[in-house]
XYZ file of C-alpha atoms in Angstrom:
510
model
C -55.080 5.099 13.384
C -58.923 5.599 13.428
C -60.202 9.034 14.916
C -61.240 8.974 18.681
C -64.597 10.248 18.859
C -66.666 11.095 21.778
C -69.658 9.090 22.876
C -72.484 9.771 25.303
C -73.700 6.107 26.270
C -74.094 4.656 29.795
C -71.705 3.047 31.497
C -71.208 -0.779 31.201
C -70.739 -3.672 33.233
C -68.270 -4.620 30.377
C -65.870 -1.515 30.758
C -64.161 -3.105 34.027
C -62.888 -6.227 31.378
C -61.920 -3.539 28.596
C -60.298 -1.336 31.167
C -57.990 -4.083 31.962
C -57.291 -5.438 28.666
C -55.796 -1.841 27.989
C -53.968 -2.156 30.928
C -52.833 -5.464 29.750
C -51.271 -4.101 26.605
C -49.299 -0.967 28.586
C -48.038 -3.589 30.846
C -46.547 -5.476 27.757
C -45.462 -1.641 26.523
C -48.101 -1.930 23.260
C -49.616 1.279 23.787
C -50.855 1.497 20.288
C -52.609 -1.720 21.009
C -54.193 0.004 24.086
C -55.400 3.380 22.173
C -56.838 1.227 19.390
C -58.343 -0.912 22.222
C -60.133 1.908 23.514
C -61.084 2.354 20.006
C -63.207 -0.656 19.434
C -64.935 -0.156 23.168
C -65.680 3.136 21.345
C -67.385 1.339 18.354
C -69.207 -1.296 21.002
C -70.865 1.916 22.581
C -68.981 1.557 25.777
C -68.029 4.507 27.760
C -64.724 5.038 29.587
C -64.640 5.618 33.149
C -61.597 7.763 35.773
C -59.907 4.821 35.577
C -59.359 4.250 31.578
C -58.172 7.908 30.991
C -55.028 8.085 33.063
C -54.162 4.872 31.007
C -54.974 6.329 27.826
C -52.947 9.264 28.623
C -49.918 7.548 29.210
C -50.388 5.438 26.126
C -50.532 8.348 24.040
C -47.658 9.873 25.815
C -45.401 6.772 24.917
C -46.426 6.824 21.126
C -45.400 9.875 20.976
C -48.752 11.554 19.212
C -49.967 15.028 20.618
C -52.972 14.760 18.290
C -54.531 11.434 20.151
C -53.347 13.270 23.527
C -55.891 16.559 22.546
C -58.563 13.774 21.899
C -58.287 12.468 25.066
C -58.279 15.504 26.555
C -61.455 16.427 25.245
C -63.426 13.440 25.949
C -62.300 13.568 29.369
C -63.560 17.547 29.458
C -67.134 16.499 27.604
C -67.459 13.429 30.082
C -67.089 15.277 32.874
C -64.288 13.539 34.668
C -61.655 16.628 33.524
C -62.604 17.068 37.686
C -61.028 14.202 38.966
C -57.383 15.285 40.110
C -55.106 12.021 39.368
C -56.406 12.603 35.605
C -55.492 16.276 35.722
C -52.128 14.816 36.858
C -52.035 12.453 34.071
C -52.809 15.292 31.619
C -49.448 17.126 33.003
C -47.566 13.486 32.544
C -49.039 13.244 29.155
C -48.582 16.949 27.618
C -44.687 16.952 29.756
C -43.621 13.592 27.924
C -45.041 15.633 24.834
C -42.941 18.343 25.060
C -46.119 20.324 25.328
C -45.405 21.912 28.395
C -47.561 25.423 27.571
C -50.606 22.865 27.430
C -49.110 20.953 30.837
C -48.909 24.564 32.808
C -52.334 25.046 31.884
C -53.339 22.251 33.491
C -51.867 22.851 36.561
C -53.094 26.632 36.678
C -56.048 25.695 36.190
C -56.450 22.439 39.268
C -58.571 24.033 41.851
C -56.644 21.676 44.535
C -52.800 20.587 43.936
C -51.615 17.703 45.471
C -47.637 16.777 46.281
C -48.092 14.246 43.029
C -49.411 17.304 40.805
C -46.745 19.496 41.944
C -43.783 16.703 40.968
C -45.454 15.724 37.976
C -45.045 19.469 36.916
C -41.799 19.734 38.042
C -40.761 17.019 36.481
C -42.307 18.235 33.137
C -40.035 20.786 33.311
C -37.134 19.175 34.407
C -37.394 16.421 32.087
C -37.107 18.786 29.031
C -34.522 20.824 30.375
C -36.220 23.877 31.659
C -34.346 24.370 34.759
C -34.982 27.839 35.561
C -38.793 27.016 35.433
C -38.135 24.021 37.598
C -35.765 25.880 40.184
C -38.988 28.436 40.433
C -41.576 25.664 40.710
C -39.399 23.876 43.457
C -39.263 27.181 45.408
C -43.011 27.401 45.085
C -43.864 24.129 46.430
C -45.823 24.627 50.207
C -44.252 21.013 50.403
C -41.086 18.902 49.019
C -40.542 14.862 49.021
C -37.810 12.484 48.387
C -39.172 12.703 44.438
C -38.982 16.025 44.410
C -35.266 16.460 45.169
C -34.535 13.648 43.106
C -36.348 15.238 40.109
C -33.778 18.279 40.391
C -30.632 16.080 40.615
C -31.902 14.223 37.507
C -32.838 17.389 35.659
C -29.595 19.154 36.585
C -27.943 15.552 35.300
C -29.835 15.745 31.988
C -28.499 19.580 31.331
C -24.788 18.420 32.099
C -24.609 20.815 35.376
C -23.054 18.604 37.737
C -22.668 21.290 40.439
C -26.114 22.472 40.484
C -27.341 18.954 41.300
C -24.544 19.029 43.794
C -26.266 21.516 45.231
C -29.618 20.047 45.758
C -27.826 16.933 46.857
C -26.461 18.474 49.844
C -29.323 19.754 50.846
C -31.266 16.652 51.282
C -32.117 15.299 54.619
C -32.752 11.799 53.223
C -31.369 10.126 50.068
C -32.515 6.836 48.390
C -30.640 4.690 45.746
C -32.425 7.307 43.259
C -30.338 10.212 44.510
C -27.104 8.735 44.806
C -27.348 7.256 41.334
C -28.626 10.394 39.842
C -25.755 12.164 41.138
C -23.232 9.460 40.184
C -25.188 10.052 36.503
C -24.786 13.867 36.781
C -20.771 14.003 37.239
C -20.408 11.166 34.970
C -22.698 13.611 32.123
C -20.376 16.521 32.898
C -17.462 14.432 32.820
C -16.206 14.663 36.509
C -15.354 10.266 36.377
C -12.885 10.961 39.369
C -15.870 12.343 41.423
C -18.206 10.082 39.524
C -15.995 7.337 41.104
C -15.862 8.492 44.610
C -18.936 9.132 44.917
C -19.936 5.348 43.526
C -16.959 4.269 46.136
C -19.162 6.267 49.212
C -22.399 4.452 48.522
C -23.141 1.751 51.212
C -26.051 0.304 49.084
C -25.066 -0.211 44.886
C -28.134 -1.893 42.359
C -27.794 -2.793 39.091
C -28.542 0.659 37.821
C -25.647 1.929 39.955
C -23.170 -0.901 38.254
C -24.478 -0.073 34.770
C -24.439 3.871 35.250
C -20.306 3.845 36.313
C -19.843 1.055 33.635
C -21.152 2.968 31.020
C -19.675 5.944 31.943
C -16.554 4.563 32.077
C -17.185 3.555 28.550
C -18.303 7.009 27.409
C -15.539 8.422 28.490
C -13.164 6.057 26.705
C -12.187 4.332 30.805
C -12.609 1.304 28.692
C -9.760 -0.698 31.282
C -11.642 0.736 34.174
C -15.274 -0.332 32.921
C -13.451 -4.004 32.921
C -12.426 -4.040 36.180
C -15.859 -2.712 37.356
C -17.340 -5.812 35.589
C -15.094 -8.024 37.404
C -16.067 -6.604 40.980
C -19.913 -6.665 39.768
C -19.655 -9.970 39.629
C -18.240 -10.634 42.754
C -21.221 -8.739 44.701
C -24.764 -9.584 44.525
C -25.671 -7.241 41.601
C -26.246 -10.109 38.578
C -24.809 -8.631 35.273
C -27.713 -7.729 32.352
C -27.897 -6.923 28.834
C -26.739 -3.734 29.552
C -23.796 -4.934 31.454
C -22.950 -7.283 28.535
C -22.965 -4.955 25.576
C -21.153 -2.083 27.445
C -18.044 -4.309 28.465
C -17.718 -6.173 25.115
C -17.864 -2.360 23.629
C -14.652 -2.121 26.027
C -13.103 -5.097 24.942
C -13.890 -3.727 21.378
C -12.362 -0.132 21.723
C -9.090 -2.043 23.813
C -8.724 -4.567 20.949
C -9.039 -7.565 23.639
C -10.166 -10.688 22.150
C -9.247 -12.715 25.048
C -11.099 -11.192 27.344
C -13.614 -10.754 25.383
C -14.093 -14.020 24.609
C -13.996 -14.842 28.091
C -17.074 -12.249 28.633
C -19.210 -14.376 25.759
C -18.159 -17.581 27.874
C -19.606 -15.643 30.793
C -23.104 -14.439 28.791
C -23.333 -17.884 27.467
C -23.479 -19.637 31.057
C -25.742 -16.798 32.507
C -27.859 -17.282 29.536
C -27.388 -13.233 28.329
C -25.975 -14.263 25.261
C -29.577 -15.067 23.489
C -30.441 -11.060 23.910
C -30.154 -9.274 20.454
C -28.309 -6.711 21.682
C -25.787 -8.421 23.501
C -25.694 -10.797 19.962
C -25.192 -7.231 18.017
C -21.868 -6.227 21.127
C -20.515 -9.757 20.594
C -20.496 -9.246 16.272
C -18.743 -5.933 16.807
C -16.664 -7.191 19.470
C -15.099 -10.285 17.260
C -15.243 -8.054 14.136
C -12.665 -5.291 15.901
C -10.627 -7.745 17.560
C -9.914 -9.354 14.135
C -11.520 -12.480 14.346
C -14.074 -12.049 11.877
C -14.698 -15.824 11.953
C -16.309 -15.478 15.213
C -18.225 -12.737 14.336
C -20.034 -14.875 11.678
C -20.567 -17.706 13.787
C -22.001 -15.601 16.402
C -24.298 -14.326 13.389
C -25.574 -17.076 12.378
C -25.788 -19.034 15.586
C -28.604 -16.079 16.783
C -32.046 -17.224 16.630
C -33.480 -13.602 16.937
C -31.770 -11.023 14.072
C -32.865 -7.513 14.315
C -31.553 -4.580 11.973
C -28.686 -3.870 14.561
C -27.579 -7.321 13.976
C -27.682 -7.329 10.459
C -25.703 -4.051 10.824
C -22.781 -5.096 12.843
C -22.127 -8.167 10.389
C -22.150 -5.561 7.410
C -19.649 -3.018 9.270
C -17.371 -6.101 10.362
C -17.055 -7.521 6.871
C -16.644 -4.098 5.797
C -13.782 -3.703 8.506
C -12.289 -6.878 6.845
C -12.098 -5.727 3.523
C -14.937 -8.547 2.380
C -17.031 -6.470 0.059
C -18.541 -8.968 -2.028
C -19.763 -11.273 1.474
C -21.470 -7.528 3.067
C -23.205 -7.265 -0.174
C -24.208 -10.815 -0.523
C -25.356 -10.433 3.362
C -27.231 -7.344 2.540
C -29.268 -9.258 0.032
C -29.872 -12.136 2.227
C -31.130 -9.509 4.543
C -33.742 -8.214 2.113
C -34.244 -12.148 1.257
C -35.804 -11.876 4.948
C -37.753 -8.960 4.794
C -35.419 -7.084 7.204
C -36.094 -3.371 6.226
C -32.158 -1.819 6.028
C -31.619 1.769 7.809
C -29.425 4.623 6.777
C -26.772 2.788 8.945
C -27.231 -0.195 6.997
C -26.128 2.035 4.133
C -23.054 3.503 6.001
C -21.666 -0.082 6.301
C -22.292 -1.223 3.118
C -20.483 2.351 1.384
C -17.638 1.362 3.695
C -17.747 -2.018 2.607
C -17.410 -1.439 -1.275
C -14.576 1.376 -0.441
C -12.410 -0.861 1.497
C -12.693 -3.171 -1.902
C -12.652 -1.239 -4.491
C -16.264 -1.836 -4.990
C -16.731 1.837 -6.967
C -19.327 0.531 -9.556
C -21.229 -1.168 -6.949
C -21.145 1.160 -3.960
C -22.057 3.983 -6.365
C -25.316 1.985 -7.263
C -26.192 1.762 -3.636
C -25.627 5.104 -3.303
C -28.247 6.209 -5.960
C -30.978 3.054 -4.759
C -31.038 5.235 -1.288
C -33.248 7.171 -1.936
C -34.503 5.862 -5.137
C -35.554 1.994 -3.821
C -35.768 2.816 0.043
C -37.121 6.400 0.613
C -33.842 6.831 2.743
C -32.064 10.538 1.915
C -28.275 10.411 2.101
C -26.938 11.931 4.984
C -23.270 13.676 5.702
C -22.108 10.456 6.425
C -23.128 8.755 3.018
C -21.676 11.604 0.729
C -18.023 10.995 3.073
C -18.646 7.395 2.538
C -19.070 7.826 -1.133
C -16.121 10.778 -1.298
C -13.755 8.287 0.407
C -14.885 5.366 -2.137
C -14.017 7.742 -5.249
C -10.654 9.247 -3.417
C -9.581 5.631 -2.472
C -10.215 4.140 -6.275
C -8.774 7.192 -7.549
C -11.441 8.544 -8.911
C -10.566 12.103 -7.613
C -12.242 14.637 -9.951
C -15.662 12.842 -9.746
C -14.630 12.571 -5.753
C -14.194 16.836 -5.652
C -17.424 16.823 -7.596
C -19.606 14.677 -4.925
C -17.822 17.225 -2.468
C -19.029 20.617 -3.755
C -22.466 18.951 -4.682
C -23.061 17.604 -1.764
C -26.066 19.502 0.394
C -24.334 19.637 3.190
C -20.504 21.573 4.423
C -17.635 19.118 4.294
C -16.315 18.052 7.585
C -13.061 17.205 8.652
C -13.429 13.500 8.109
C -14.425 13.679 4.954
C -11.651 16.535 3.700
C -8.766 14.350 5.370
C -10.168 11.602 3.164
C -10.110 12.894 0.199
C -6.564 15.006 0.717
C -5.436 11.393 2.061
C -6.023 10.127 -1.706
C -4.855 12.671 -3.344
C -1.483 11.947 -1.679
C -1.140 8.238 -2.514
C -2.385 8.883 -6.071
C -0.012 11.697 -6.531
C -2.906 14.027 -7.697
C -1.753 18.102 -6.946
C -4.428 19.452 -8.466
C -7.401 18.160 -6.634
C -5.499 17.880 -3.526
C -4.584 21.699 -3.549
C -8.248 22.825 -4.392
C -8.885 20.973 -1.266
C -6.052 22.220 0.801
C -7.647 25.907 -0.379
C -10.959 24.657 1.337
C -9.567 23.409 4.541
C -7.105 26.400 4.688
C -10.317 28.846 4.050
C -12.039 27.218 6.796
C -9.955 26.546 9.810
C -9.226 28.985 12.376
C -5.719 27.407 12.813
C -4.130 24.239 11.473
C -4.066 20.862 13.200
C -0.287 18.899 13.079
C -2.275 16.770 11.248
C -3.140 18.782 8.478
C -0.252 20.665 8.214
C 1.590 16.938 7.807
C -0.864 15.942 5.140
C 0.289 18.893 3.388
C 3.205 18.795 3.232
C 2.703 14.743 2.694
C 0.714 15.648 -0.650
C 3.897 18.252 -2.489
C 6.604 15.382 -1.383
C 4.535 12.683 -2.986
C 4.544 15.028 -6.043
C 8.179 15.722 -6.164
C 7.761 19.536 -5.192
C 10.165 19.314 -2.243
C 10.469 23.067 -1.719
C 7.005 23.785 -1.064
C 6.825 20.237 1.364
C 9.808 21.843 3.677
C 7.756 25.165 3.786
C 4.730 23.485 5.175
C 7.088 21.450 7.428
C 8.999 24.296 8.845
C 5.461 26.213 9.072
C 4.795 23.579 11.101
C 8.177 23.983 13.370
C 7.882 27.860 13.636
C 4.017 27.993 14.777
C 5.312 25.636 18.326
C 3.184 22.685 16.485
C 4.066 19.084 17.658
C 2.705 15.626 15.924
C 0.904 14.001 18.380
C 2.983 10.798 19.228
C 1.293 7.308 18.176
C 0.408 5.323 20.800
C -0.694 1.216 20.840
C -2.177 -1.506 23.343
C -1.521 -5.250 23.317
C -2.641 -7.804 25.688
C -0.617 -10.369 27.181
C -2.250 -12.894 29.704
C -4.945 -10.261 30.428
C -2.813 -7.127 30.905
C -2.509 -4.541 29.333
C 0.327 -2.760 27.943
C 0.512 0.956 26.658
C 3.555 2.298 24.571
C 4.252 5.171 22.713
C 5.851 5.809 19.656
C 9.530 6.706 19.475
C 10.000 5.456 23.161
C 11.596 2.209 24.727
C 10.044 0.044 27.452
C 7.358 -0.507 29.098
C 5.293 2.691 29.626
C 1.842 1.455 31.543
C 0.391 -1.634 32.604
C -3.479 -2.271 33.201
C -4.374 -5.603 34.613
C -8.013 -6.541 33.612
């Protein structure tokens, strides 16, 4: 991006047009466009005015790029319109969506008069990167407090996970809008509380589609994935119309719950209220089919889409990986570069899980190596487990060990389990001792499932005396396998067992 320079010229009758071209391309959220707009009225020996720099300033908050943001700043100092108090609060916007909030308190020390807006716009630059001490001091500064201003507390307390502190300020407002009560739906719903989260959604007189989506997703984040359903269904029923959001959260439900039926009947509903054309409900509806088994679905959904974005391309890799089809996720990944579709590090993920779960090893190695090599992309944690569990699950197990202690980064217990997992169905005691000596040096205590996996490993290798001493260390320490548990669907309910009992143990009606 060319160098923003100051200029010195007279005004133009032209700057009005280029002042609202830039506004043009925020409006359409290119604020790159809009800097490099301001650029070529630069280079045409226009000057900008007080009402081009509180654009700019947002622009170069959105792109993220302090350096353009210091520019600014100086050409609105040399100017002279550094006066002019609604840029001074842009400034604070600017330098608090920066995270340069030394540079933002500056500003504000140094604004001869502050207005209600300056004084939110600072608290909010606190609040909004999760300085709440700062923000509770500001707030009990202010000569005078809004609606906004109470609402930026709840929705900084929300961001830090302190549900009761944003209690707090809730209480104490006179007046609440939509804002407040969603903000404090989103705070309990952040710290977990979904029972309070849920009364509190059940108290509102007035919901809006932010309401719906913020219990929806919540339910989903904290795996409520029956509740999130019904939620959908009463959404519909009330004047709140469903969005993309909606859409990709409740197929993610029907995902997690294994429900192809009513998933299905969710892409019948985002076909007829034409959400099923958005790539990201496209990208819920691939995973959706892909962990509900039907696989064929997911392709047809695929290649029905008009639009393909990486996320897309993505959730067709990880579902053919999920189905064991190695050979069609690689032959999709090349089609993919076919298109010019730049892959991801989570394109890379999929594709390592893809040539495990076929036995891929030659292949998925290669990929492995071309990373970094063809793509610039470094492995991650991830990649090394995805690559550890490809070895372990071929067999390879020493060269498996070796990716392990080579790897730059500490094994987790993912990728441990994996490779002690292998070394139990290929009978190997060596390798899967030298990792029970890591895991054992390691852990504060045991899990069940550990313990079982050792004990797992000297059975599958005939040592029977040293499989009963892990099993009865097991016994003695109080430690109790965690029963299985399953879901099926029948006519759209739901119904829970758990292992080693009989009947019926919970039904969920979606």
């Amino acid at each position: 991006m060319p160098v923003l320079a100051c200029n010195c010229f007279s005004p133009s009758p032209e700057a009005r047009k280029w002042n609202e071209l830039i506004k043009k391309h925020m409006l359409v959220g290119d604020a790159e466009q809009a800097i490099l707009t301001y650029v070529n009225m630069q280079v045409l020996g226009l000057r900008a005015d007080n009402y081009t720099f509180p654009v700019l300033l947002k622009a170069a908050g959105k792109i993220c790029l302090s350096h353009i943001g210091y520019a600014l700043h100086g050409q609105a100092i040399k100017t002279g319109l550094f006066a002019h108090s609604f840029l001074q609060t842009a400034l604070i916007n600017m330098y608090g969506t920066l995270d340069c909030i030394v540079d933002a308190c500056k500003v504000f020390a140094k604004m001869p008069v502050k207005d209600l807006i300056a004084w939110n716009s600072m608290l909010y630059a606190h609040a909004s990167n999760g300085q709440m001490e700062d923000a509770v001091h500001l707030f009990n500064l202010m000569p005078l407090k809004d609606l906004s201003s109470f609402n930026i507390m709840i929705s900084g307390y929300s961001s830090c996970g302190e549900a009761l502190s944003a209690r707090s300020i809730f209480d104490k407002m006179a007046v609440k809008d939509i804002v407040s009560w969603n903000s404090m739906v989103s705070a309990y719903i952040r710290a977990g509380y979904m029972e309070e989260a849920h009364m509190l959604f059940m108290e509102m007189s007035v919901k809006n589609k932010i309401t719906w989506n913020t219990m929806i997703t919540g339910c989903l984040q904290n795996e409520h994935y029956t509740e999130a359903l019904h939620l959908f269904d009463e959404m519909k029923t009330t004047n709140c119309t469903p969005d993309y959001l909606t859409m990709t959260s409740v197929l993610s439900a029907c995902a997690h719950l294994g429900s192809l039926e009513t998933g299905t009947k969710i892409h019948t509903y985002a076909i007829d209220s034409g959400l099923a054309s958005s790539p990201h409900v496209t990208t819920a509806l691939i995973d959706m089919y892909a962990k509900c088994g039907s696989i064929v679905q997911a392709l047809q959904v695929f290649y029905k889409s008009q639009v393909k974005d990486i996320y897309c391309w993505n959730a067709m890799i990880y579902g053919l990986a999920l189905h064991g089809q190695g050979y069609a996720a690689l032959e999709l990944f090349d089609k993919m570069r076919r298109k010019l579709v730049k892959p991801d590090d989570i394109t890379f993920i999929g594709l390592l899980n893809a040539c495990g779960h076929s036995g891929l090893v030659q292949e998925g190695c290669q990929l492995f190596n071309s990373m970094q090599e063809d793509f610039g992309i470094s492995p991650k944690l991830e990649h090394y487990g995805c690559t550890v569990d490809l070895l372990g699950r071929a067999g390879h197990l020493d060269q498996a060990y070796e990716v392990l202690e080579t790897m730059p980064y500490e094994p987790g217990e993912a990728i441990l389990g994996a490779l002690l997992s292998a070394c139990v169905i290929h009978q190997d005691l060596e390798t899967g001792e030298r990792v029970i000596k890591v895991i054992s040096s390691r852990a504060c205590y045991l899990s069940d499932g550990e313990l079982m996996m050792f004990a797992n490993l000297y059975a599958s290798c005939g040592k029977w005396e040293e499989a009963n001493r892990w099993r009865e260390m097991m016994n003695d320490t109080g430690i109790v396998k965690i029963a299985g548990q399953s879901v099926i669907e029948v006519s759209g309910e739901f119904h829970k067992f758990l292992a080693g009992e009989i009947g019926q143990q919970m039904i969920i009606t979606c």
